[in-house]
Amino acid sequence: MTTVAIIVAAGRGTRAGGVLPKQWQMLGNRSVAAHAMRRFADHPGVDQLVLVLHPDDIGTDLWPTSPAADVVTGGATRQASVFAGLQAVEGRADKVLIHDAARPLVSANVIDDVLRALEIHQGAAPAVAVTDTLWHGAADQVTGVQDRAGLFRAQTPQGFHLAPLLAAHRAMPADATDDVAVARAAGLDVAIVPGDEDNMKITGPDDLARAKRLMGQRMDVRCGNGYDVHRFGPGDHVWLCGVQIPHGRGLQGHSDADVGMHAVTDAIYGALGMGDIGQHFPPSDPQWKGAASHIFLEHAVGLARENGFDISNVDCTLVCEHPKIGPHQAAMKAALAQIMQIGASRISVKATTSERLGFTGREEGIASIATVTLVKS
């Protein structure tokens, strides 16, 4: 059975402050919506993602292209946006999980519980029991007390079998607060599964600050190191960090011998615990002879993204007497930034000499050391 997660991101909520709707504000290295999407993309019980966007956001760079999702244009209300998402997957899904893009901290356990409940119920949704005393009030005065027995705070994802929910939406004349209301109006049974206090919905600035604190507690931070050496030989240029630099000799290697890019690539593989360039691109394989090193780096970056990691920063040091690196630093940073799809401000390329000591001091070759930090949250 196919399960699709529909991430509803068509709202224009600005109570969180800032010039952007809350789902596009940054929470660490990703937007709020991108965090929410990643939770479902990483879950083994979810087969596909659908992202429902406001018409004004279609064609912009606000919404994330990773993880991959089908994009659908939303409507004027939340119910209309969900309906658009449901119609987009009609005939392609058996179950749907409908989730607010403004809930970036949903846990795998909550998703598990909803999916498990759908094995015996038409619908299921997480909720947290109300434990605080509830008052009625008017004019800043307490006017009564509300019995909290049987009251819950609703959360998402709200899960359903697709066919009956789609029929319920088509039969629902008025706007509903959520899909549980739509389902119940059609007579569908909806199970309550345990929610999570951290599965908060970002509404105001305080919520965004709290989410950042919680995100910091959950981050998976990896650090990897890379080291590479190539000797000089015949040639009239060298490749360093994606930039071709004229030089009286060239660097020798099975590929284009870009020692800087190789070190960065190995640092990413190291942070992931996935070996090194030689493991993924064996020098014994003739297809890689003379290959451009960006192929290796793109592969490492792709593996990082597939495993849910963002590249936080890169620090690369080139060890050589010549050529001089300073005039080319900006171009090197730009080349690496384009390949890794991160800002150049997150990349450092610098050079040092070995004070005429060792093989680099004798100008027999160039060495490079790189450190990369990956962040998964």
Coordinates of C-alpha atoms in Angstrom, one line a residue:
M1 CA 0.0 0.0 0.0
T2 CA 1.2 3.5 -0.9
T3 CA 1.4 6.2 1.7
V4 CA 1.7 9.8 0.7
A5 CA 2.5 12.7 3.1
I6 CA 0.8 15.9 2.1
I7 CA 2.6 18.9 3.6
V8 CA 0.3 21.9 3.7
A9 CA 2.4 25.1 3.2
A10 CA 0.0 27.5 1.5
G11 CA -0.7 29.7 4.5
R12 CA 0.3 33.3 4.8
G13 CA 0.7 33.4 8.6
T14 CA 3.0 36.3 9.7
R15 CA 2.4 36.3 13.4
A16 CA 5.8 34.7 13.9
G17 CA 7.4 38.0 12.8
G18 CA 9.7 38.6 9.9
V19 CA 8.9 39.4 6.3
L20 CA 8.2 35.8 5.2
P21 CA 5.4 33.4 6.2
K22 CA 6.4 31.3 9.2
Q23 CA 6.9 28.1 7.1
W24 CA 9.7 29.8 5.1
Q25 CA 11.6 31.2 8.1
M26 CA 14.9 29.6 8.9
L27 CA 15.3 27.1 11.7
G28 CA 19.0 26.4 11.7
N29 CA 20.1 25.5 8.1
R30 CA 16.7 24.8 6.7
S31 CA 13.3 26.5 6.6
V32 CA 10.6 25.4 9.0
A33 CA 8.8 23.6 6.1
A34 CA 11.9 21.9 4.9
H35 CA 12.4 20.4 8.4
A36 CA 8.8 19.1 8.4
M37 CA 9.3 17.6 4.9
R38 CA 12.5 15.9 6.0
R39 CA 10.8 14.1 8.9
F40 CA 8.5 12.3 6.4
A41 CA 11.1 11.8 3.7
D42 CA 13.2 10.0 6.2
H43 CA 10.4 7.8 7.5
P44 CA 10.4 4.3 6.0
G45 CA 6.6 4.1 6.0
V46 CA 6.2 7.1 3.7
D47 CA 6.5 6.6 0.0
Q48 CA 6.0 10.0 -1.4
L49 CA 5.7 13.7 -0.5
V50 CA 3.3 16.3 -1.8
L51 CA 3.9 20.0 -1.0
V52 CA 0.9 22.3 -1.2
L53 CA 2.0 25.9 -1.9
H54 CA 0.4 29.3 -2.1
P55 CA 0.1 30.5 -5.7
D56 CA 2.6 33.3 -4.9
D57 CA 5.2 30.8 -3.9
I58 CA 5.1 28.8 -7.1
G59 CA 8.2 29.5 -9.1
T60 CA 10.1 31.0 -6.3
D61 CA 13.2 29.7 -4.4
L62 CA 11.4 29.7 -1.1
W63 CA 10.4 26.1 -1.1
P64 CA 13.0 23.3 -0.8
T65 CA 13.9 21.1 -3.7
S66 CA 15.3 18.6 -1.3
P67 CA 13.7 16.3 -0.2
A68 CA 11.9 15.7 -3.5
A69 CA 8.1 16.4 -3.5
D70 CA 5.4 16.9 -6.0
V71 CA 4.2 20.5 -5.9
V72 CA 0.5 21.4 -5.9
T73 CA -1.1 24.8 -5.8
G74 CA -3.2 25.4 -2.8
G75 CA -6.6 27.2 -2.3
A76 CA -8.0 30.1 -0.4
T77 CA -8.5 28.0 2.8
R78 CA -6.7 25.2 4.5
Q79 CA -9.5 22.8 3.6
A80 CA -9.2 23.8 -0.1
S81 CA -5.5 23.3 0.0
V82 CA -5.7 19.9 1.5
F83 CA -8.4 19.0 -1.1
A84 CA -6.0 20.0 -3.8
G85 CA -3.4 17.8 -2.4
L86 CA -5.8 14.8 -2.1
Q87 CA -7.0 15.2 -5.7
A88 CA -3.3 15.3 -6.9
V89 CA -2.7 11.8 -5.5
E90 CA -6.1 10.3 -6.3
G91 CA -5.5 6.8 -7.8
R92 CA -1.8 6.9 -6.7
A93 CA -2.1 6.4 -2.9
D94 CA -4.0 4.2 -0.5
K95 CA -3.3 6.3 2.7
V96 CA -2.4 9.9 3.3
L97 CA -0.8 11.8 6.1
I98 CA -1.8 15.4 6.2
H99 CA 0.7 17.6 8.1
D100 CA 1.1 21.3 8.9
A101 CA 4.3 22.7 7.4
A102 CA 4.6 24.8 10.6
R103 CA 5.2 21.7 12.7
P104 CA 8.9 21.0 12.0
L105 CA 9.5 18.8 15.0
V106 CA 7.2 15.8 14.4
S107 CA 8.8 12.6 15.6
A108 CA 9.1 9.3 13.9
N109 CA 7.2 7.8 16.9
V110 CA 4.2 10.0 16.2
I111 CA 4.2 9.1 12.5
D112 CA 4.6 5.4 13.5
D113 CA 1.6 5.6 15.8
V114 CA -0.7 7.2 13.2
L115 CA 0.3 4.6 10.6
R116 CA -0.3 1.8 13.0
A117 CA -3.7 3.0 14.0
L118 CA -4.7 3.2 10.3
E119 CA -4.4 -0.5 10.1
I120 CA -7.7 -0.8 12.0
H121 CA -9.3 2.7 11.7
Q122 CA -10.4 4.9 8.9
G123 CA -8.5 7.8 10.4
A124 CA -6.1 8.6 13.1
A125 CA -4.5 11.7 14.6
P126 CA -2.1 12.6 17.4
A127 CA -3.3 14.7 20.3
V128 CA -2.1 15.7 23.8
A129 CA -4.6 15.6 26.7
V130 CA -5.4 19.0 28.2
T131 CA -3.9 19.0 31.8
D132 CA -4.1 22.7 32.7
T133 CA -7.2 24.2 34.3
L134 CA -9.4 25.9 31.7
W135 CA -11.2 29.1 32.4
H136 CA -13.9 31.1 30.7
G137 CA -13.2 34.8 30.8
A138 CA -14.5 38.2 29.7
A139 CA -13.1 41.7 30.3
D140 CA -10.0 40.3 31.9
Q141 CA -12.1 38.5 34.5
V142 CA -12.6 34.8 35.1
T143 CA -16.2 34.0 34.4
G144 CA -16.2 30.2 34.8
V145 CA -14.3 27.0 34.7
Q146 CA -14.4 24.5 31.9
D147 CA -14.2 20.8 32.7
R148 CA -11.1 19.5 31.0
A149 CA -12.1 15.8 31.1
G150 CA -11.9 14.3 27.6
L151 CA -10.3 17.4 26.0
F152 CA -7.3 17.1 23.8
R153 CA -5.0 19.5 21.9
A154 CA -5.0 18.3 18.2
Q155 CA -1.8 17.9 16.3
T156 CA -0.7 16.6 12.9
P157 CA -0.1 14.4 10.9
Q158 CA -3.7 13.4 10.6
G159 CA -3.8 10.1 8.7
F160 CA -6.6 8.6 6.6
H161 CA -7.4 6.1 4.0
L162 CA -7.5 8.2 0.9
A163 CA -10.8 7.2 -0.8
P164 CA -13.2 7.8 2.1
L165 CA -11.4 11.1 3.1
L166 CA -11.6 12.4 -0.5
A167 CA -15.3 11.5 -0.6
A168 CA -15.8 13.4 2.7
H169 CA -14.1 16.5 1.3
R170 CA -16.3 16.4 -1.7
A171 CA -19.4 16.2 0.4
M172 CA -18.3 18.9 2.9
P173 CA -20.0 22.2 2.1
A174 CA -18.6 24.4 4.8
D175 CA -15.0 25.2 5.8
A176 CA -13.6 22.9 8.5
T177 CA -10.9 23.5 11.1
D178 CA -9.0 20.3 10.1
D179 CA -9.4 17.0 8.4
V180 CA -10.6 15.3 11.5
A181 CA -13.6 17.6 11.4
V182 CA -14.2 16.7 7.7
A183 CA -13.9 13.0 8.4
R184 CA -16.2 13.1 11.4
A185 CA -18.8 15.1 9.4
A186 CA -18.9 12.1 7.0
G187 CA -19.2 9.6 9.8
L188 CA -15.7 8.2 9.6
D189 CA -14.1 6.9 12.8
V190 CA -10.9 8.7 13.9
A191 CA -8.6 7.2 16.5
I192 CA -6.6 9.4 18.9
V193 CA -2.9 8.4 19.2
P194 CA -0.4 9.9 21.7
G195 CA 0.9 13.3 20.6
D196 CA 4.2 14.9 21.6
E197 CA 4.7 18.2 23.4
D198 CA 7.6 18.9 21.1
N199 CA 5.3 18.5 18.0
M200 CA 4.5 22.2 18.3
K201 CA 2.9 24.4 15.7
I202 CA 4.9 27.6 15.1
T203 CA 2.5 30.6 15.4
G204 CA 4.4 33.5 17.1
P205 CA 8.0 34.6 17.7
D206 CA 8.2 32.7 21.0
D207 CA 7.3 29.5 19.2
L208 CA 10.1 30.0 16.7
A209 CA 12.6 30.6 19.5
R210 CA 11.4 27.5 21.4
A211 CA 11.7 25.4 18.2
K212 CA 15.3 26.6 17.8
R213 CA 16.1 25.5 21.3
L214 CA 14.5 22.1 20.8
M215 CA 16.1 21.7 17.4
G216 CA 19.5 22.3 19.0
Q217 CA 18.9 19.4 21.4
R218 CA 18.0 17.0 18.5
M219 CA 20.8 17.9 16.0
D220 CA 23.0 15.2 14.7
V221 CA 26.3 16.9 14.0
R222 CA 29.0 15.0 12.1
C223 CA 32.6 16.2 11.4
G224 CA 34.9 14.6 8.8
N225 CA 38.5 15.1 7.8
G226 CA 40.1 14.6 4.4
Y227 CA 43.7 14.6 3.3
D228 CA 45.2 14.2 -0.2
V229 CA 48.5 14.5 -2.0
H230 CA 49.4 14.7 -5.6
R231 CA 52.9 15.0 -7.1
F232 CA 54.0 17.4 -9.8
G233 CA 54.8 16.2 -13.3
P234 CA 54.7 17.5 -16.9
G235 CA 52.0 20.1 -17.6
D236 CA 51.1 23.7 -17.9
H237 CA 48.4 24.1 -15.3
V238 CA 46.9 22.6 -12.1
W239 CA 43.3 22.2 -11.0
L240 CA 42.8 23.3 -7.4
C241 CA 39.3 23.5 -5.8
G242 CA 37.6 23.6 -9.2
V243 CA 39.8 26.4 -10.6
Q244 CA 42.3 25.9 -13.4
I245 CA 45.6 27.8 -12.6
P246 CA 48.4 28.3 -15.0
H247 CA 51.6 26.7 -13.7
G248 CA 54.9 25.3 -15.1
R249 CA 54.0 21.8 -14.1
G250 CA 50.8 19.8 -13.6
L251 CA 49.6 17.6 -10.8
Q252 CA 49.6 13.9 -11.6
G253 CA 46.8 11.5 -10.8
H254 CA 44.2 9.1 -12.2
S255 CA 41.6 11.9 -12.4
D256 CA 42.4 15.6 -12.9
A257 CA 44.3 15.5 -9.6
D258 CA 42.4 18.4 -7.9
V259 CA 44.0 17.8 -4.5
G260 CA 41.8 20.4 -2.8
M261 CA 38.5 19.0 -4.1
H262 CA 39.6 15.5 -3.3
A263 CA 40.3 16.4 0.3
V264 CA 36.9 18.1 0.7
T265 CA 35.2 15.0 -0.9
D266 CA 36.9 12.6 1.4
A267 CA 35.9 14.8 4.4
I268 CA 32.3 14.4 3.5
Y269 CA 32.6 10.7 3.0
G270 CA 34.4 10.6 6.4
A271 CA 31.6 12.5 8.2
L272 CA 29.1 10.0 6.7
G273 CA 31.2 7.0 7.6
M274 CA 31.2 6.0 4.0
G275 CA 34.8 5.4 3.1
D276 CA 36.8 7.5 0.6
I277 CA 37.1 8.4 -3.0
G278 CA 39.0 5.3 -3.8
Q279 CA 36.2 3.2 -2.5
H280 CA 33.5 4.9 -4.6
F281 CA 35.6 5.6 -7.7
P282 CA 38.4 2.9 -7.8
P283 CA 41.5 4.1 -9.6
S284 CA 41.7 0.7 -11.2
D285 CA 38.5 1.5 -13.1
P286 CA 39.5 3.1 -16.5
Q287 CA 36.3 5.1 -16.7
W288 CA 37.6 7.5 -14.1
K289 CA 40.9 8.2 -15.8
G290 CA 41.2 12.0 -16.3
A291 CA 37.7 12.5 -14.8
A292 CA 36.8 16.0 -13.5
S293 CA 36.9 16.0 -9.7
H294 CA 33.5 17.7 -9.4
I295 CA 32.0 14.3 -10.3
F296 CA 33.4 12.9 -7.0
L297 CA 32.3 15.9 -4.9
E298 CA 28.8 15.9 -6.4
H299 CA 28.5 12.3 -5.5
A300 CA 29.6 12.9 -1.9
V301 CA 27.2 15.9 -1.6
G302 CA 24.4 13.8 -3.0
L303 CA 25.0 11.0 -0.4
A304 CA 24.9 13.6 2.4
R305 CA 21.6 15.0 1.2
E306 CA 20.1 11.5 0.7
N307 CA 20.9 10.7 4.3
G308 CA 19.3 14.0 5.5
F309 CA 22.4 16.0 6.2
D310 CA 23.1 19.6 5.3
I311 CA 26.6 20.8 4.8
S312 CA 27.2 23.4 7.5
N313 CA 30.7 24.5 6.6
V314 CA 33.9 23.6 4.8
D315 CA 37.5 24.5 5.7
C316 CA 40.1 23.5 3.1
T317 CA 43.9 24.2 3.4
L318 CA 46.2 23.8 0.5
V319 CA 49.9 23.2 1.4
C320 CA 52.3 24.3 -1.3
E321 CA 55.1 26.8 -2.2
H322 CA 53.7 27.5 -5.6
P323 CA 51.4 28.4 -7.3
K324 CA 50.2 31.3 -5.1
I325 CA 46.7 30.6 -3.9
G326 CA 45.6 34.1 -2.7
P327 CA 44.6 35.5 -6.1
H328 CA 42.3 32.5 -6.7
Q329 CA 40.7 32.1 -3.4
A330 CA 37.4 33.8 -4.3
A331 CA 37.0 31.8 -7.5
M332 CA 37.8 28.6 -5.6
K333 CA 35.1 29.4 -3.0
A334 CA 32.6 30.2 -5.7
A335 CA 33.4 26.9 -7.5
L336 CA 33.0 24.8 -4.4
A337 CA 29.8 26.7 -3.4
Q338 CA 28.2 26.0 -6.7
I339 CA 28.9 22.3 -6.6
M340 CA 27.8 21.9 -3.0
Q341 CA 24.9 24.2 -3.3
I342 CA 25.7 26.2 -0.2
G343 CA 26.7 29.9 0.4
A344 CA 30.3 30.8 -0.3
S345 CA 30.4 32.4 3.2
R346 CA 30.3 28.8 4.6
I347 CA 33.5 27.8 2.7
S348 CA 37.0 28.6 3.6
V349 CA 39.9 28.0 1.2
K350 CA 43.3 29.0 2.5
A351 CA 47.0 28.2 1.9
T352 CA 50.1 27.7 3.8
T353 CA 53.7 26.6 3.1
S354 CA 55.7 24.0 4.9
E355 CA 58.6 26.4 5.3
R356 CA 60.6 24.7 2.6
L357 CA 60.5 21.4 4.5
G358 CA 59.3 18.1 3.2
F359 CA 58.0 17.2 -0.3
T360 CA 55.8 20.3 -0.5
G361 CA 58.8 22.4 0.6
R362 CA 60.9 20.9 -2.2
E363 CA 58.0 21.6 -4.6
E364 CA 57.5 18.0 -5.4
G365 CA 53.8 18.2 -5.0
I366 CA 50.8 19.7 -3.3
A367 CA 48.9 18.5 -0.2
S368 CA 45.5 19.5 1.1
I369 CA 43.7 19.1 4.4
A370 CA 39.9 19.6 4.7
T371 CA 37.3 19.5 7.4
V372 CA 33.6 19.4 6.8
T373 CA 30.7 19.7 9.2
L374 CA 27.4 18.0 8.4
V375 CA 24.2 18.8 10.4
K376 CA 21.0 16.7 10.5
S377 CA 18.1 17.8 12.5

